[in-house]
């Protein structure tokens, strides 16, 4: 059994093996080893892509999926996360997918004896998102070494940025951050946005996470788009083979202009689609010895 809490627990070899297996699933690989395994999807924070691509991955693998409803559960009577998960283990479930607003919530779950896949913890980790981002980059460029990426926007509040910066550097990529200085948390070297647009192989945009701010962003949406948003004018200045990514959901007309979302350089929707195959690969790994 193998948990997936953070990519820091995985070697470069492990990461490449998951990505290559995901690409095999995309190319039609069939795997019967998880049929009828019972999995619980526990989302304590809103999600569309992660939640439903895990469901699709589980269905593709013939697993039996249950979707936990936190609002209708005994959490409302004060039951803890640990006691809730331990209860599902006692009921005979084989695997958990958990998204939770608390950073490192999984540290409380040491005594759970079935695999747990982290679907995102607070501003900490989003391992399956990074894996699908890496799969998209590997499909595009064939390898990682020497590629230049800038992650643009709300770095400070982004578990996607924090996970990607660490793993992309380990894979040999040059990783920069850009966007409003109020979101620069020092997690990588800062680069001027207009320079990033012309120099990078990958521009990865982030959503402005208003719900995590607890304060009013100093820029209006119009000012954000003018200064740090990806517009078609800026897209036309990107390198010929450069691509645009975004974990989504996106704020149209803030970090990304409407006509950029599905433009020729955008990989945003194929990137989402890769989430199903990465999650199939991660589930297969969870049950390996
Ligand atoms: N990218 C991502 O994690 O999206 P969701 O919040 O919709 O799962």
Coordinates of C-alpha atoms and ligand atoms in Angstrom, one line a residue:
X1 CA 0.0 0.0 0.0
X2 CA 1.3 3.5 -0.9
X3 CA -0.1 6.8 0.3
X4 CA 0.3 9.9 -1.8
X5 CA 0.6 12.9 0.5
X6 CA 3.3 15.1 -1.1
X7 CA 5.5 14.8 -4.1
X8 CA 8.5 15.3 -1.8
X9 CA 8.0 11.7 -0.8
X10 CA 8.5 10.5 -4.4
X11 CA 11.9 10.1 -6.2
X12 CA 12.4 11.4 -9.8
X13 CA 12.2 7.8 -10.9
X14 CA 8.8 7.4 -9.2
X15 CA 7.5 10.6 -10.7
X16 CA 8.5 9.6 -14.2
X17 CA 7.1 6.1 -13.7
X18 CA 3.6 7.6 -12.8
X19 CA 3.7 10.0 -15.7
X20 CA 4.7 7.3 -18.2
X21 CA 2.0 5.0 -16.8
X22 CA -0.6 7.8 -17.2
X23 CA 0.5 8.3 -20.8
X24 CA 0.0 4.5 -21.3
X25 CA -3.5 4.8 -19.8
X26 CA -4.2 7.7 -22.2
X27 CA -3.0 5.4 -25.1
X28 CA -5.5 2.7 -24.1
X29 CA -3.8 0.6 -21.4
X30 CA -6.3 -1.7 -19.6
X31 CA -5.8 -2.7 -16.0
X32 CA -8.1 -5.0 -14.1
X33 CA -6.2 -5.2 -10.7
X34 CA -8.4 -2.7 -8.9
X35 CA -11.8 -3.9 -10.0
X36 CA -14.4 -3.8 -7.1
X37 CA -12.0 -2.0 -4.8
X38 CA -14.1 0.4 -2.7
X39 CA -12.9 4.0 -2.6
X40 CA -14.3 7.0 -0.7
X41 CA -13.9 10.5 -2.2
X42 CA -13.8 12.9 0.8
X43 CA -13.8 16.5 -0.3
X44 CA -14.0 19.0 2.6
X45 CA -13.3 21.9 0.2
X46 CA -15.0 22.6 -3.1
X47 CA -13.7 20.9 -6.3
X48 CA -14.7 20.2 -9.8
X49 CA -11.6 18.9 -11.6
X50 CA -9.9 16.9 -8.9
X51 CA -13.1 15.4 -7.5
X52 CA -14.7 14.4 -10.8
X53 CA -11.5 13.3 -12.5
X54 CA -10.9 11.0 -9.6
X55 CA -14.4 9.6 -10.0
X56 CA -13.8 9.1 -13.7
X57 CA -10.4 7.4 -13.0
X58 CA -12.1 5.1 -10.4
X59 CA -14.8 4.2 -12.8
X60 CA -12.3 3.5 -15.6
X61 CA -10.5 1.1 -13.3
X62 CA -13.8 -0.7 -12.3
X63 CA -13.6 0.6 -8.7
X64 CA -16.7 1.2 -6.6
X65 CA -16.8 4.8 -5.6
X66 CA -18.6 6.5 -2.7
X67 CA -18.8 10.3 -2.3
X68 CA -18.7 11.4 1.3
X69 CA -21.1 14.3 2.1
X70 CA -19.4 16.3 4.9
X71 CA -22.5 18.5 5.4
X72 CA -24.7 15.5 6.2
X73 CA -22.1 13.7 8.3
X74 CA -21.3 13.4 12.0
X75 CA -18.6 16.0 11.5
X76 CA -21.4 18.3 12.2
X77 CA -21.6 16.7 15.7
X78 CA -18.0 17.4 16.3
X79 CA -16.4 14.1 15.0
X80 CA -12.8 14.6 14.0
X81 CA -11.2 13.9 10.6
X82 CA -9.3 11.0 12.0
X83 CA -12.4 9.4 13.6
X84 CA -14.3 9.9 10.4
X85 CA -11.6 8.3 8.2
X86 CA -11.1 5.5 10.7
X87 CA -14.8 4.8 10.6
X88 CA -14.8 4.3 6.9
X89 CA -11.8 2.0 7.2
X90 CA -13.7 0.0 9.8
X91 CA -16.7 -0.2 7.4
X92 CA -14.4 -2.0 4.9
X93 CA -13.4 0.7 2.4
X94 CA -10.1 0.2 0.6
X95 CA -8.9 3.6 -0.3
X96 CA -9.5 7.3 0.4
X97 CA -9.2 10.5 -1.7
X98 CA -9.1 13.5 0.6
X99 CA -9.1 17.2 0.0
X100 CA -9.0 19.3 3.2
X101 CA -8.4 23.1 3.9
X102 CA -5.9 22.3 6.6
X103 CA -2.2 22.2 5.6
X104 CA -0.7 18.7 6.2
X105 CA -4.0 17.3 7.5
X106 CA -2.6 13.9 6.6
X107 CA -0.2 14.1 9.6
X108 CA -3.3 13.2 11.7
X109 CA -3.9 10.0 9.7
X110 CA -0.8 7.9 10.6
X111 CA -2.9 5.1 11.9
X112 CA -5.0 4.6 8.8
X113 CA -4.1 1.3 7.2
X114 CA -5.4 1.8 3.7
X115 CA -4.0 4.1 1.1
X116 CA -4.8 7.8 1.1
X117 CA -4.4 10.1 -1.9
X118 CA -4.1 13.8 -1.2
X119 CA -6.5 15.8 -3.4
X120 CA -5.0 19.1 -2.0
X121 CA -4.2 20.4 1.5
X122 CA -4.7 24.1 2.3
X123 CA -1.9 26.1 0.7
X124 CA 0.5 23.1 1.0
X125 CA 0.4 20.3 -1.6
X126 CA -1.6 19.3 -4.7
X127 CA 0.4 16.2 -5.9
X128 CA -2.0 14.9 -8.5
X129 CA -2.3 18.4 -10.0
X130 CA 1.4 18.7 -10.4
X131 CA 1.6 15.2 -11.9
X132 CA -0.9 16.1 -14.5
X133 CA 0.9 19.4 -15.2
X134 CA 4.1 17.4 -15.7
X135 CA 2.4 14.9 -17.9
X136 CA 1.2 17.7 -20.1
X137 CA 4.7 19.2 -20.3
X138 CA 6.3 15.8 -21.0
X139 CA 3.7 15.1 -23.8
X140 CA 4.6 18.5 -25.3
X141 CA 8.4 18.6 -25.0
X142 CA 9.4 14.9 -24.4
X143 CA 11.5 15.7 -21.3
X144 CA 11.9 18.3 -18.5
X145 CA 15.6 19.1 -18.3
X146 CA 16.4 22.7 -19.2
X147 CA 12.9 23.8 -19.9
X148 CA 12.0 27.3 -18.6
X149 CA 8.7 27.9 -16.8
X150 CA 7.3 30.9 -15.1
X151 CA 4.4 30.4 -12.7
X152 CA 2.4 33.7 -12.7
X153 CA 0.0 35.1 -10.1
X154 CA -1.2 34.2 -6.7
X155 CA 1.9 32.2 -5.6
X156 CA 1.5 32.9 -1.9
X157 CA -1.9 31.1 -1.7
X158 CA -1.3 28.4 -4.2
X159 CA -0.6 24.8 -3.3
X160 CA -0.2 24.1 -7.1
X161 CA 2.7 26.6 -7.2
X162 CA 4.4 25.3 -4.1
X163 CA 4.2 21.7 -5.3
X164 CA 5.3 22.5 -8.8
X165 CA 8.2 24.7 -7.9
X166 CA 9.8 22.0 -5.8
X167 CA 9.3 19.1 -8.2
X168 CA 10.0 21.0 -11.4
X169 CA 13.4 22.1 -10.0
X170 CA 14.2 18.5 -9.1
X171 CA 13.4 17.5 -12.7
X172 CA 15.9 20.0 -14.0
X173 CA 13.6 22.8 -15.1
X174 CA 14.4 26.5 -14.6
X175 CA 11.4 27.8 -12.5
X176 CA 10.6 31.5 -12.1
X177 CA 7.6 33.3 -10.5
X178 CA 5.9 36.5 -11.6
X179 CA 2.9 38.6 -11.1
X180 CA 1.9 41.1 -8.4
X181 CA 4.6 41.6 -5.8
X182 CA 2.1 41.1 -3.0
X183 CA 1.9 37.4 -4.0
X184 CA 5.7 36.9 -4.2
X185 CA 6.5 34.7 -1.2
X186 CA 10.1 34.1 -2.2
X187 CA 9.5 30.5 -3.2
X188 CA 11.5 31.0 -6.5
X189 CA 13.3 33.7 -8.4
X190 CA 11.0 36.6 -9.5
X191 CA 11.0 37.6 -13.1
X192 CA 9.3 40.6 -14.9
X193 CA 6.1 39.3 -16.5
X194 CA 6.7 40.8 -19.9
X195 CA 10.2 39.2 -20.0
X196 CA 8.7 35.9 -19.0
X197 CA 6.2 36.1 -21.8
X198 CA 9.0 36.3 -24.4
X199 CA 11.5 33.9 -22.8
X200 CA 9.6 30.9 -21.4
X201 CA 8.7 27.5 -22.8
X202 CA 5.8 27.3 -20.4
X203 CA 3.7 30.1 -18.9
X204 CA 1.7 28.6 -16.1
X205 CA -1.1 31.0 -14.9
X206 CA -2.7 30.8 -11.4
X207 CA -6.1 31.8 -10.3
X208 CA -6.3 34.8 -8.0
X209 CA -7.6 32.9 -4.9
X210 CA -9.9 35.6 -3.5
X211 CA -11.4 33.2 -0.9
X212 CA -8.0 32.7 0.8
X213 CA -7.0 36.3 1.0
X214 CA -8.8 37.7 4.0
X215 CA -8.0 41.2 2.5
X216 CA -8.7 43.3 -0.6
X217 CA -6.2 42.8 -3.4
X218 CA -4.7 46.1 -4.2
X219 CA -5.2 45.8 -8.0
X220 CA -8.6 45.9 -9.7
X221 CA -9.3 43.1 -12.2
X222 CA -8.7 45.5 -15.1
X223 CA -5.3 46.6 -13.6
X224 CA -4.4 42.9 -13.1
X225 CA -5.2 42.0 -16.7
X226 CA -3.3 45.1 -18.0
X227 CA -0.2 44.3 -15.9
X228 CA -0.1 40.6 -15.3
X229 CA -2.8 39.0 -17.4
X230 CA -2.2 36.9 -20.4
X231 CA -3.8 38.7 -23.4
X232 CA -3.6 37.8 -27.1
X233 CA -1.1 40.7 -27.5
X234 CA 1.2 39.0 -25.1
X235 CA 0.5 35.5 -26.5
X236 CA 1.7 36.8 -29.9
X237 CA 5.1 37.6 -28.2
X238 CA 5.6 34.1 -26.8
X239 CA 8.2 31.7 -28.4
X240 CA 6.8 29.6 -31.3
X241 CA 6.7 26.4 -29.4
X242 CA 5.8 27.8 -26.0
X243 CA 2.6 26.7 -24.2
X244 CA 0.1 28.2 -21.8
X245 CA -1.1 26.2 -18.8
X246 CA -3.5 26.9 -15.9
X247 CA -4.7 24.5 -13.2
X248 CA -8.2 26.1 -13.3
X249 CA -10.7 27.2 -12.4
X250 CA -9.7 30.5 -14.0
X251 CA -10.8 34.1 -13.6
X252 CA -11.5 35.2 -17.1
X253 CA -10.5 38.8 -17.8
X254 CA -8.2 38.8 -14.7
X255 CA -5.2 36.5 -15.0
X256 CA -6.3 35.3 -18.5
X257 CA -8.2 37.0 -21.2
X258 CA -11.3 35.3 -22.7
X259 CA -9.8 34.6 -26.1
X260 CA -6.6 33.2 -24.7
X261 CA -8.4 30.3 -22.8
X262 CA -8.7 28.2 -25.9
X263 CA -6.1 29.8 -28.2
X264 CA -3.6 27.7 -30.2
X265 CA -1.0 27.9 -27.4
X266 CA -3.3 27.0 -24.6
X267 CA -3.1 23.4 -23.2
X268 CA -5.6 24.2 -20.4
X269 CA -8.4 21.7 -21.3
X270 CA -6.1 18.9 -22.5
X271 CA -4.2 19.5 -19.2
X272 CA -7.5 18.9 -17.3
X273 CA -8.2 15.8 -19.3
X274 CA -4.8 14.4 -18.3
X275 CA -6.0 14.4 -14.8
X276 CA -8.1 11.3 -15.3
X277 CA -5.1 9.3 -16.6
X278 CA -2.7 10.6 -13.9
X279 CA -5.2 9.6 -11.2
X280 CA -5.6 6.2 -12.7
X281 CA -1.8 5.8 -12.5
X282 CA -1.8 7.0 -8.9
X283 CA -4.5 4.6 -7.9
X284 CA -2.7 1.7 -9.5
X285 CA 0.5 2.7 -7.5
X286 CA -1.5 3.0 -4.3
X287 CA -2.1 -0.8 -4.2
X288 CA 1.4 -1.8 -5.1
X289 CA 3.5 -3.7 -2.5
Ligands
LIG1 N1 -7.3 22.4 -10.4 C1 -8.1 22.0 -9.4 O1 -7.6 21.5 -8.3 O2 -9.4 22.2 -9.6 P1 -10.6 21.9 -8.6 O3 -10.4 22.8 -7.4 O4 -11.8 22.1 -9.4 O5 -10.4 20.4 -8.2

